[in-house]
């Protein structure tokens, strides 16, 4: 399995910085927990408490040292406030990682999701030397699909009944980005 180190320096542009999680990012976790969508598909606690929030941040900090992958806060580049999460999860196939992300509701529709996906996936396929970054998205999740396609991700098809979420099996769209896509 490919081991991922944290990007050094942080990946950033004029809108977002992808940085390590800090305990001071609790307000971001609390806002994420209040969103109807985020706790449903992630490990963000649906019933937020400070203890649950701290445990969640500790788990993000443990992702890289335990070889799970990388979990980064999406921070506003001007204020350094965490407004989202982006992860690269090792898959069993060497050189392949799965991408996941969310932005807290009040920071959506400002281009941050697209920028974060673009920065991390490009870095994964260049500096980190991965061969494939993949994403699985519910067909109705238009913002997520639009952001991925804007970053060059190619739709591969539908994985039927692939995702078990909220007590049911759901279809997902499978998309991927490989180094050849970056040259287009
Ligand atoms: C998916 C998500 C991360 C996108 O983050 P974001 O910062 O709002 O995304 P952007 O501002 O970069 O917008 C991405 C695209 O979606 C469009 N979009 C954003 N919100 C939209 C909405 N509610 N309805 C329709 N289109 C929308 C934007 O216009 C943009 O498309 P464009 O560049 O063609 O104009 C965010 O919506 C989110 O956190 N959703 C809940 C969690 C989730 O679904 N995570 C992904 C699981 S696969």
Coordinates of C-alpha atoms and ligand atoms in Angstrom, one line a residue:
X1 CA 0.0 0.0 0.0
X2 CA 1.3 3.5 -0.9
X3 CA 2.0 5.6 2.2
X4 CA 0.8 9.2 2.0
X5 CA 2.7 11.9 3.8
X6 CA 1.1 15.3 4.5
X7 CA 1.7 17.8 1.6
X8 CA 4.6 20.0 2.6
X9 CA 4.1 22.9 2.2
X10 CA 0.3 23.0 2.6
X11 CA -1.6 23.0 -0.6
X12 CA -3.2 26.4 -1.1
X13 CA -4.5 28.9 -3.6
X14 CA -6.1 32.3 -3.3
X15 CA -9.3 30.8 -1.7
X16 CA -8.5 27.7 0.4
X17 CA -5.7 26.1 2.3
X18 CA -5.7 22.4 3.0
X19 CA -4.1 21.9 6.4
X20 CA -3.9 19.5 9.3
X21 CA -6.8 19.4 11.8
X22 CA -6.5 21.2 15.1
X23 CA -8.5 21.0 18.3
X24 CA -9.5 24.6 17.7
X25 CA -11.5 23.5 14.7
X26 CA -14.4 22.3 16.9
X27 CA -16.8 25.0 15.6
X28 CA -16.4 23.5 12.1
X29 CA -17.3 20.0 13.4
X30 CA -20.3 21.4 15.3
X31 CA -21.6 23.1 12.2
X32 CA -21.0 20.0 10.1
X33 CA -23.0 17.9 12.7
X34 CA -26.0 20.2 12.3
X35 CA -26.2 19.6 8.5
X36 CA -28.7 16.9 7.5
X37 CA -26.4 15.4 4.8
X38 CA -23.0 15.3 6.4
X39 CA -23.5 13.0 9.4
X40 CA -25.6 10.6 7.2
X41 CA -22.7 9.7 5.0
X42 CA -19.7 10.3 7.3
X43 CA -18.4 9.7 10.8
X44 CA -19.3 13.3 11.9
X45 CA -21.5 12.8 15.0
X46 CA -25.2 13.6 14.3
X47 CA -25.7 14.4 18.0
X48 CA -22.9 16.9 18.6
X49 CA -21.2 17.2 22.0
X50 CA -17.7 18.7 22.8
X51 CA -16.5 15.2 23.7
X52 CA -17.8 13.7 20.4
X53 CA -16.3 16.6 18.5
X54 CA -12.9 16.2 20.1
X55 CA -12.9 12.5 19.4
X56 CA -13.8 13.1 15.8
X57 CA -10.8 15.5 15.4
X58 CA -8.5 13.0 17.1
X59 CA -9.6 10.4 14.6
X60 CA -8.8 12.8 11.7
X61 CA -5.3 13.3 13.2
X62 CA -4.8 9.6 13.4
X63 CA -5.6 8.9 9.7
X64 CA -2.0 9.5 8.4
X65 CA 0.0 7.8 11.2
X66 CA -2.3 4.7 11.1
X67 CA -1.9 4.5 7.2
X68 CA -5.6 5.0 6.7
X69 CA -4.9 7.9 4.3
X70 CA -5.0 11.6 4.8
X71 CA -7.7 13.9 6.4
X72 CA -7.2 17.6 5.9
X73 CA -9.2 20.6 7.0
X74 CA -10.4 22.9 4.1
X75 CA -9.5 26.3 5.6
X76 CA -10.4 29.8 4.4
X77 CA -7.0 31.1 3.1
X78 CA -7.6 34.6 4.5
X79 CA -8.8 33.7 8.0
X80 CA -7.5 30.1 8.5
X81 CA -11.0 29.1 9.7
X82 CA -11.8 25.4 8.9
X83 CA -14.9 25.3 6.7
X84 CA -14.7 21.7 5.5
X85 CA -13.0 18.4 5.2
X86 CA -11.2 16.6 2.4
X87 CA -9.8 13.0 2.6
X88 CA -7.8 10.6 0.5
X89 CA -8.5 7.0 1.7
X90 CA -6.2 4.2 0.7
X91 CA -7.9 1.5 -1.3
X92 CA -6.6 -2.1 -1.4
X93 CA -5.3 -1.6 -5.0
X94 CA -1.8 -0.1 -4.7
X95 CA -1.6 3.5 -6.0
X96 CA -5.3 4.1 -5.7
X97 CA -7.1 6.4 -3.3
X98 CA -10.8 7.3 -2.7
X99 CA -11.7 11.0 -2.3
X100 CA -14.3 12.3 0.2
X101 CA -15.2 15.9 1.1
X102 CA -17.7 18.2 2.6
X103 CA -18.2 21.9 3.2
X104 CA -20.2 23.4 6.1
X105 CA -23.5 24.9 4.7
X106 CA -22.7 28.6 5.2
X107 CA -19.5 28.3 3.2
X108 CA -21.0 26.4 0.2
X109 CA -21.4 27.7 -3.3
X110 CA -18.2 29.8 -3.1
X111 CA -16.0 27.5 -5.1
X112 CA -14.2 26.0 -2.1
X113 CA -15.3 22.4 -2.7
X114 CA -14.0 22.6 -6.3
X115 CA -10.7 24.2 -5.4
X116 CA -10.1 21.7 -2.6
X117 CA -10.8 18.7 -4.9
X118 CA -8.6 20.1 -7.6
X119 CA -5.7 20.9 -5.3
X120 CA -5.6 17.5 -3.5
X121 CA -6.3 15.2 -6.5
X122 CA -3.7 16.9 -8.7
X123 CA -1.1 16.6 -5.8
X124 CA -2.1 13.0 -5.3
X125 CA -1.4 12.1 -9.0
X126 CA 1.8 14.2 -9.2
X127 CA 3.8 14.7 -6.0
X128 CA 2.4 11.7 -4.2
X129 CA 2.7 9.5 -7.3
X130 CA -0.7 7.8 -7.1
X131 CA -2.1 6.2 -10.3
X132 CA -5.8 6.8 -9.6
X133 CA -8.1 8.9 -7.5
X134 CA -11.7 7.7 -7.4
X135 CA -14.9 9.2 -6.1
X136 CA -18.4 7.7 -5.6
X137 CA -21.3 10.1 -5.6
X138 CA -25.0 9.7 -5.4
X139 CA -26.6 10.5 -8.8
X140 CA -28.7 13.4 -7.3
X141 CA -25.7 15.1 -5.7
X142 CA -25.3 17.7 -8.5
X143 CA -22.9 20.0 -6.6
X144 CA -20.5 17.1 -6.0
X145 CA -20.7 15.8 -9.5
X146 CA -20.2 19.3 -11.0
X147 CA -17.2 20.0 -8.8
X148 CA -15.5 16.7 -9.7
X149 CA -16.1 17.1 -13.4
X150 CA -14.8 20.6 -13.3
X151 CA -11.5 19.2 -11.9
X152 CA -11.3 16.7 -14.8
X153 CA -12.8 13.6 -13.2
X154 CA -14.3 11.2 -15.7
X155 CA -17.5 9.3 -15.2
X156 CA -17.1 5.6 -15.4
X157 CA -20.6 4.4 -14.8
X158 CA -23.1 3.5 -12.1
X159 CA -22.3 1.1 -9.3
X160 CA -25.6 -0.4 -8.5
X161 CA -26.7 -0.8 -4.8
X162 CA -23.1 0.1 -3.9
X163 CA -23.6 2.3 -0.9
X164 CA -25.3 1.2 2.3
X165 CA -26.5 4.4 4.0
X166 CA -29.3 5.3 6.4
X167 CA -30.6 1.8 6.3
X168 CA -30.7 1.3 2.6
X169 CA -28.6 0.4 -0.5
X170 CA -28.1 3.1 -3.0
X171 CA -26.6 3.4 -6.5
X172 CA -23.6 5.7 -6.9
X173 CA -21.8 7.3 -9.9
X174 CA -18.2 6.2 -10.1
X175 CA -15.7 8.8 -11.3
X176 CA -11.9 8.8 -11.5
X177 CA -9.0 11.0 -12.3
X178 CA -5.7 9.5 -13.6
X179 CA -2.4 11.2 -14.5
X180 CA -3.3 11.2 -18.2
X181 CA -6.4 13.3 -17.5
X182 CA -4.2 16.1 -16.1
X183 CA -2.4 16.5 -19.5
X184 CA -5.7 17.1 -21.4
Ligands
LIG1 C1 -20.5 18.8 -2.6 C2 -19.9 20.1 -1.8 C3 -18.6 19.7 -1.1 C4 -19.6 21.1 -2.8 O1 -19.0 22.2 -2.1 P1 -19.1 23.7 -2.6 O2 -18.0 24.5 -2.0 O3 -20.5 24.2 -2.3 O4 -18.9 23.6 -4.2 P2 -18.6 24.7 -5.2 O5 -19.0 26.0 -4.7 O6 -17.2 24.5 -5.7 O7 -19.7 24.3 -6.4 C5 -19.5 23.2 -7.2 C6 -20.5 23.2 -8.3 O8 -21.8 22.9 -7.8 C7 -22.7 23.9 -8.1 N1 -23.6 24.0 -6.9 C8 -23.3 24.2 -5.6 N2 -24.3 24.1 -4.9 C9 -25.4 23.8 -5.7 C10 -26.7 23.5 -5.4 N3 -27.3 23.5 -4.2 N4 -27.5 23.1 -6.5 C11 -27.0 23.1 -7.7 N5 -25.7 23.3 -8.0 C12 -24.9 23.7 -7.0 C13 -21.9 25.2 -8.2 O9 -22.5 26.1 -9.0 C14 -20.7 24.6 -8.9 O10 -20.9 24.4 -10.3 P3 -20.3 25.4 -11.4 O11 -18.9 25.5 -11.1 O12 -20.6 24.6 -12.7 O13 -21.1 26.6 -11.2 C15 -21.0 20.6 -0.8 O14 -22.2 20.9 -1.5 C16 -21.3 19.7 0.3 O15 -20.5 19.7 1.3 N6 -22.4 18.9 0.3 C17 -22.7 17.9 1.3 C18 -21.7 16.8 1.5 C19 -21.5 16.1 0.2 O16 -22.4 15.9 -0.6 N7 -20.2 15.7 0.0 C20 -19.8 14.9 -1.2 C21 -20.2 13.5 -1.1 S1 -19.8 12.6 -2.6

